[in-house]
mmCIF file of C-alpha atoms and ligand atoms in Angstrom:
data_model
loop_
_atom_site.group_PDB
_atom_site.id
_atom_site.type_symbol
_atom_site.label_atom_id
_atom_site.label_comp_id
_atom_site.label_asym_id
_atom_site.label_seq_id
_atom_site.Cartn_x
_atom_site.Cartn_y
_atom_site.Cartn_z
ATOM 1 C CA MET A 130 -30.718 5.015 9.921
ATOM 2 C CA ASN A 131 -30.106 4.149 6.334
ATOM 3 C CA LYS A 132 -28.163 0.923 6.215
ATOM 4 C CA ALA A 133 -25.949 2.299 3.442
ATOM 5 C CA PHE A 134 -24.284 4.637 5.901
ATOM 6 C CA ILE A 135 -23.381 2.093 8.531
ATOM 7 C CA ARG A 136 -21.803 -0.523 6.330
ATOM 8 C CA GLU A 137 -18.474 -2.086 7.134
ATOM 9 C CA PRO A 138 -15.777 -1.734 4.474
ATOM 10 C CA ASP A 139 -16.005 -5.443 3.675
ATOM 11 C CA ASP A 140 -19.590 -5.283 2.487
ATOM 12 C CA THR A 141 -19.440 -1.936 0.736
ATOM 13 C CA GLY A 142 -18.410 -3.737 -2.430
ATOM 14 C CA PRO A 143 -15.812 -2.633 -4.885
ATOM 15 C CA LEU A 144 -15.421 1.047 -5.607
ATOM 16 C CA ASN A 145 -13.206 2.585 -8.252
ATOM 17 C CA CYS A 146 -10.847 5.504 -7.809
ATOM 18 C CA PRO A 147 -12.689 8.665 -8.946
ATOM 19 C CA VAL A 148 -9.558 9.893 -10.736
ATOM 20 C CA CYS A 149 -7.824 6.918 -12.373
ATOM 21 C CA GLY A 150 -10.581 4.310 -12.202
ATOM 22 C CA SER A 151 -8.433 1.667 -10.465
ATOM 23 C CA LEU A 152 -10.269 -0.744 -8.227
ATOM 24 C CA GLY A 153 -9.909 0.533 -4.671
ATOM 25 C CA ILE A 154 -8.798 -1.600 -1.743
ATOM 26 C CA ALA A 155 -11.187 -1.265 1.195
ATOM 27 C CA VAL A 156 -9.482 0.143 4.285
ATOM 28 C CA VAL A 157 -10.768 0.725 7.799
ATOM 29 C CA SER A 158 -10.461 4.152 9.412
ATOM 30 C CA GLU A 159 -7.633 2.925 11.658
ATOM 31 C CA THR A 160 -5.575 2.366 8.518
ATOM 32 C CA TRP A 161 -6.088 5.612 6.683
ATOM 33 C CA GLN A 162 -6.089 7.697 9.870
ATOM 34 C CA SER A 163 -2.619 6.316 10.621
ATOM 35 C CA GLN A 164 -1.308 7.521 7.270
ATOM 36 C CA VAL A 165 -2.804 10.971 6.756
ATOM 37 C CA ALA A 166 -1.694 14.118 8.545
ATOM 38 C CA GLU A 167 -3.833 15.175 11.488
ATOM 39 C CA GLU A 168 -5.580 18.044 9.728
ATOM 40 C CA PHE A 169 -7.071 15.545 7.255
ATOM 41 C CA ALA A 170 -8.271 13.128 9.935
ATOM 42 C CA GLY A 171 -11.918 14.066 9.383
ATOM 43 C CA GLY A 172 -11.647 14.097 5.616
ATOM 44 C CA LEU A 173 -13.162 10.743 4.769
ATOM 45 C CA ALA A 174 -15.829 8.275 5.773
ATOM 46 C CA ASP A 175 -14.600 5.567 8.157
ATOM 47 C CA ALA A 176 -14.901 3.010 5.404
ATOM 48 C CA ALA A 177 -12.555 4.338 2.752
ATOM 49 C CA PHE A 178 -10.565 2.899 -0.127
ATOM 50 C CA PHE A 179 -6.914 2.905 -1.097
ATOM 51 C CA CYS A 180 -6.043 3.546 -4.748
ATOM 52 C CA PRO A 181 -3.225 1.107 -5.594
ATOM 53 C CA TYR A 182 -2.185 2.696 -8.898
ATOM 54 C CA ASP A 183 1.335 4.111 -8.557
ATOM 55 C CA LYS A 184 0.876 6.987 -11.027
ATOM 56 C CA CYS A 185 -2.330 8.266 -9.439
ATOM 57 C CA ASP A 186 -2.077 11.004 -6.829
ATOM 58 C CA VAL A 187 -5.206 9.885 -5.000
ATOM 59 C CA VAL A 188 -4.273 7.771 -1.998
ATOM 60 C CA TYR A 189 -7.647 7.373 -0.295
ATOM 61 C CA PHE A 190 -11.202 8.058 -1.369
ATOM 62 C CA ASP A 191 -14.656 7.257 -0.121
ATOM 63 C CA MET A 192 -18.092 6.559 -1.515
ATOM 64 C CA PHE A 193 -18.932 10.269 -1.385
ATOM 65 C CA ASP A 194 -16.155 11.014 -3.860
ATOM 66 C CA ARG A 195 -13.996 12.649 -1.237
ATOM 67 C CA LYS A 196 -10.290 12.185 -1.884
ATOM 68 C CA ILE A 197 -7.018 12.452 -0.040
ATOM 69 C CA GLY A 198 -3.888 12.921 -2.143
ATOM 70 C CA THR A 199 -0.222 12.166 -1.526
ATOM 71 C CA ALA A 200 0.409 15.691 -0.163
ATOM 72 C CA ALA A 201 -1.844 14.922 2.826
ATOM 73 C CA LEU A 202 0.196 11.923 3.960
ATOM 74 C CA ARG A 203 2.482 11.942 6.972
ATOM 75 C CA HIS A 204 5.197 10.359 4.835
ATOM 76 C CA GLY A 205 5.533 8.888 1.376
ATOM 77 C CA VAL A 206 4.007 5.467 0.808
ATOM 78 C CA TYR A 207 4.752 2.779 -1.729
ATOM 79 C CA PRO A 208 3.842 2.631 -4.610
ATOM 80 C CA LYS A 209 2.852 6.313 -4.778
ATOM 81 C CA ASP A 210 6.376 7.201 -3.780
ATOM 82 C CA PRO A 211 8.785 4.684 -5.333
ATOM 83 C CA ARG A 212 11.470 5.667 -2.801
ATOM 84 C CA ALA A 213 9.230 4.832 0.151
ATOM 85 C CA PRO A 214 9.778 1.448 1.816
ATOM 86 C CA LEU A 215 7.871 -1.460 0.288
ATOM 87 C CA CYS A 216 7.190 -2.585 3.818
ATOM 88 C CA GLY A 217 5.903 -0.030 6.303
ATOM 89 C CA CYS A 218 6.548 -2.319 9.273
ATOM 90 C CA PHE A 219 10.157 -3.341 8.711
ATOM 91 C CA GLY A 220 11.342 -0.771 6.198
ATOM 92 C CA LEU A 221 12.377 -3.106 3.378
ATOM 93 C CA THR A 222 13.032 -0.888 0.344
ATOM 94 C CA THR A 223 13.123 -1.443 -3.391
ATOM 95 C CA ASP A 224 16.908 -0.967 -3.098
ATOM 96 C CA ASP A 225 17.058 -3.926 -0.720
ATOM 97 C CA VAL A 226 15.139 -6.103 -3.155
ATOM 98 C CA GLU A 227 17.341 -4.975 -6.034
ATOM 99 C CA ALA A 228 20.418 -5.786 -3.971
ATOM 100 C CA ASP A 229 19.090 -9.340 -3.570
ATOM 101 C CA VAL A 230 18.567 -9.631 -7.313
ATOM 102 C CA ARG A 231 21.999 -8.178 -8.061
ATOM 103 C CA GLU A 232 23.687 -10.597 -5.696
ATOM 104 C CA GLY A 233 21.597 -13.514 -6.925
ATOM 105 C CA VAL A 234 20.259 -14.205 -3.433
ATOM 106 C CA VAL A 235 16.925 -13.911 -1.632
ATOM 107 C CA THR A 236 18.330 -13.096 1.808
ATOM 108 C CA ARG A 237 16.558 -9.799 2.366
ATOM 109 C CA VAL A 238 13.271 -10.855 0.796
ATOM 110 C CA ARG A 239 13.228 -14.120 2.729
ATOM 111 C CA ASP A 240 13.990 -12.299 5.954
ATOM 112 C CA LEU A 241 11.068 -9.955 5.311
ATOM 113 C CA LEU A 242 8.687 -12.817 4.522
ATOM 114 C CA GLN A 243 9.670 -14.424 7.830
ATOM 115 C CA LYS A 244 9.159 -11.223 9.828
ATOM 116 C CA ALA A 245 5.859 -10.535 8.067
ATOM 117 C CA LYS A 246 4.448 -13.675 9.679
ATOM 118 C CA GLY A 247 5.463 -12.556 13.159
ATOM 119 C CA PRO A 248 3.944 -10.235 15.735
ATOM 120 C CA GLY A 249 6.034 -7.270 14.529
ATOM 121 C CA ALA A 250 3.889 -6.937 11.411
ATOM 122 C CA ARG A 251 1.331 -4.213 11.984
ATOM 123 C CA CYS A 252 -0.020 -3.867 8.461
ATOM 124 C CA ARG A 253 -3.336 -2.457 9.630
ATOM 125 C CA THR A 254 -1.684 0.784 10.675
ATOM 126 C CA MET A 255 1.766 0.638 9.070
ATOM 127 C CA SER A 256 0.750 -0.306 5.537
ATOM 128 C CA ALA A 257 -1.074 2.293 3.445
ATOM 129 C CA SER A 258 -3.400 -0.339 2.009
ATOM 130 C CA GLY A 259 -3.879 -1.981 5.404
ATOM 131 C CA ARG A 260 -2.673 -5.185 3.833
ATOM 132 C CA SER A 261 0.510 -7.151 4.092
ATOM 133 C CA CYS A 262 3.258 -5.954 1.763
ATOM 134 C CA VAL A 263 4.295 -9.530 0.991
ATOM 135 C CA GLY A 264 2.533 -9.514 -2.382
ATOM 136 C CA ASP A 265 4.152 -6.198 -3.345
ATOM 137 C CA VAL A 266 7.581 -7.428 -2.290
ATOM 138 C CA GLN A 267 7.254 -10.634 -4.292
ATOM 139 C CA ARG A 268 5.969 -8.768 -7.331
ATOM 140 C CA TYR A 269 8.798 -6.268 -7.118
ATOM 141 C CA TYR A 270 11.345 -9.056 -6.804
ATOM 142 C CA MET A 271 10.025 -10.821 -9.909
ATOM 143 C CA LYS A 272 9.998 -7.557 -11.835
ATOM 144 C CA ALA A 273 13.542 -6.665 -10.805
ATOM 145 C CA ARG A 274 14.759 -10.149 -11.713
ATOM 146 C CA GLU A 275 13.138 -9.933 -15.127
ATOM 147 C CA ALA A 276 14.649 -6.488 -15.726
ATOM 148 C CA LYS A 277 18.045 -7.903 -14.849
ATOM 149 C CA SER A 278 17.784 -10.888 -17.199
ATOM 150 C CA ASP A 279 16.727 -8.567 -20.029
ATOM 151 C CA LYS A 280 19.967 -6.649 -19.761
ATOM 152 C CA PRO A 281 22.968 -7.892 -21.701
ATOM 153 C CA THR A 282 25.643 -9.058 -19.295
HETATM 154 ZN ZN1 ZN B 1319 -6.408 6.474 -8.463
#
């Protein structure tokens, strides 16, 4: 068998989204299968990629240029759907993060960061990218804080 077809996602190397050109995040089949509706379960190679660009409708794609869009998902995922929870495991939303910023606290974000280290975090199946949401949460917090300080008080 051609080695190219039995590679693990980790050694496939980077692949760019066929629509927007963003660098894809390698995901295992367990991850994307958990996110897409059942009728799309056979739609991609096991080793697929997540497109992280929020404005792009492609969620997953593979090296054969097959794509799965947001309409094929079981539910909206961040950042494709800005109203979807930032964290698939614990349901932290952008509203929660904004509430922290508004109140000048980090209660909700800190709570999430704590939980994310525990056994309740199941990013492999609960996160669309298969990765921890911690980076997204921190980025969103910084962005929201900057947006707040830009506004005249
Ligand atoms: Zn894309």
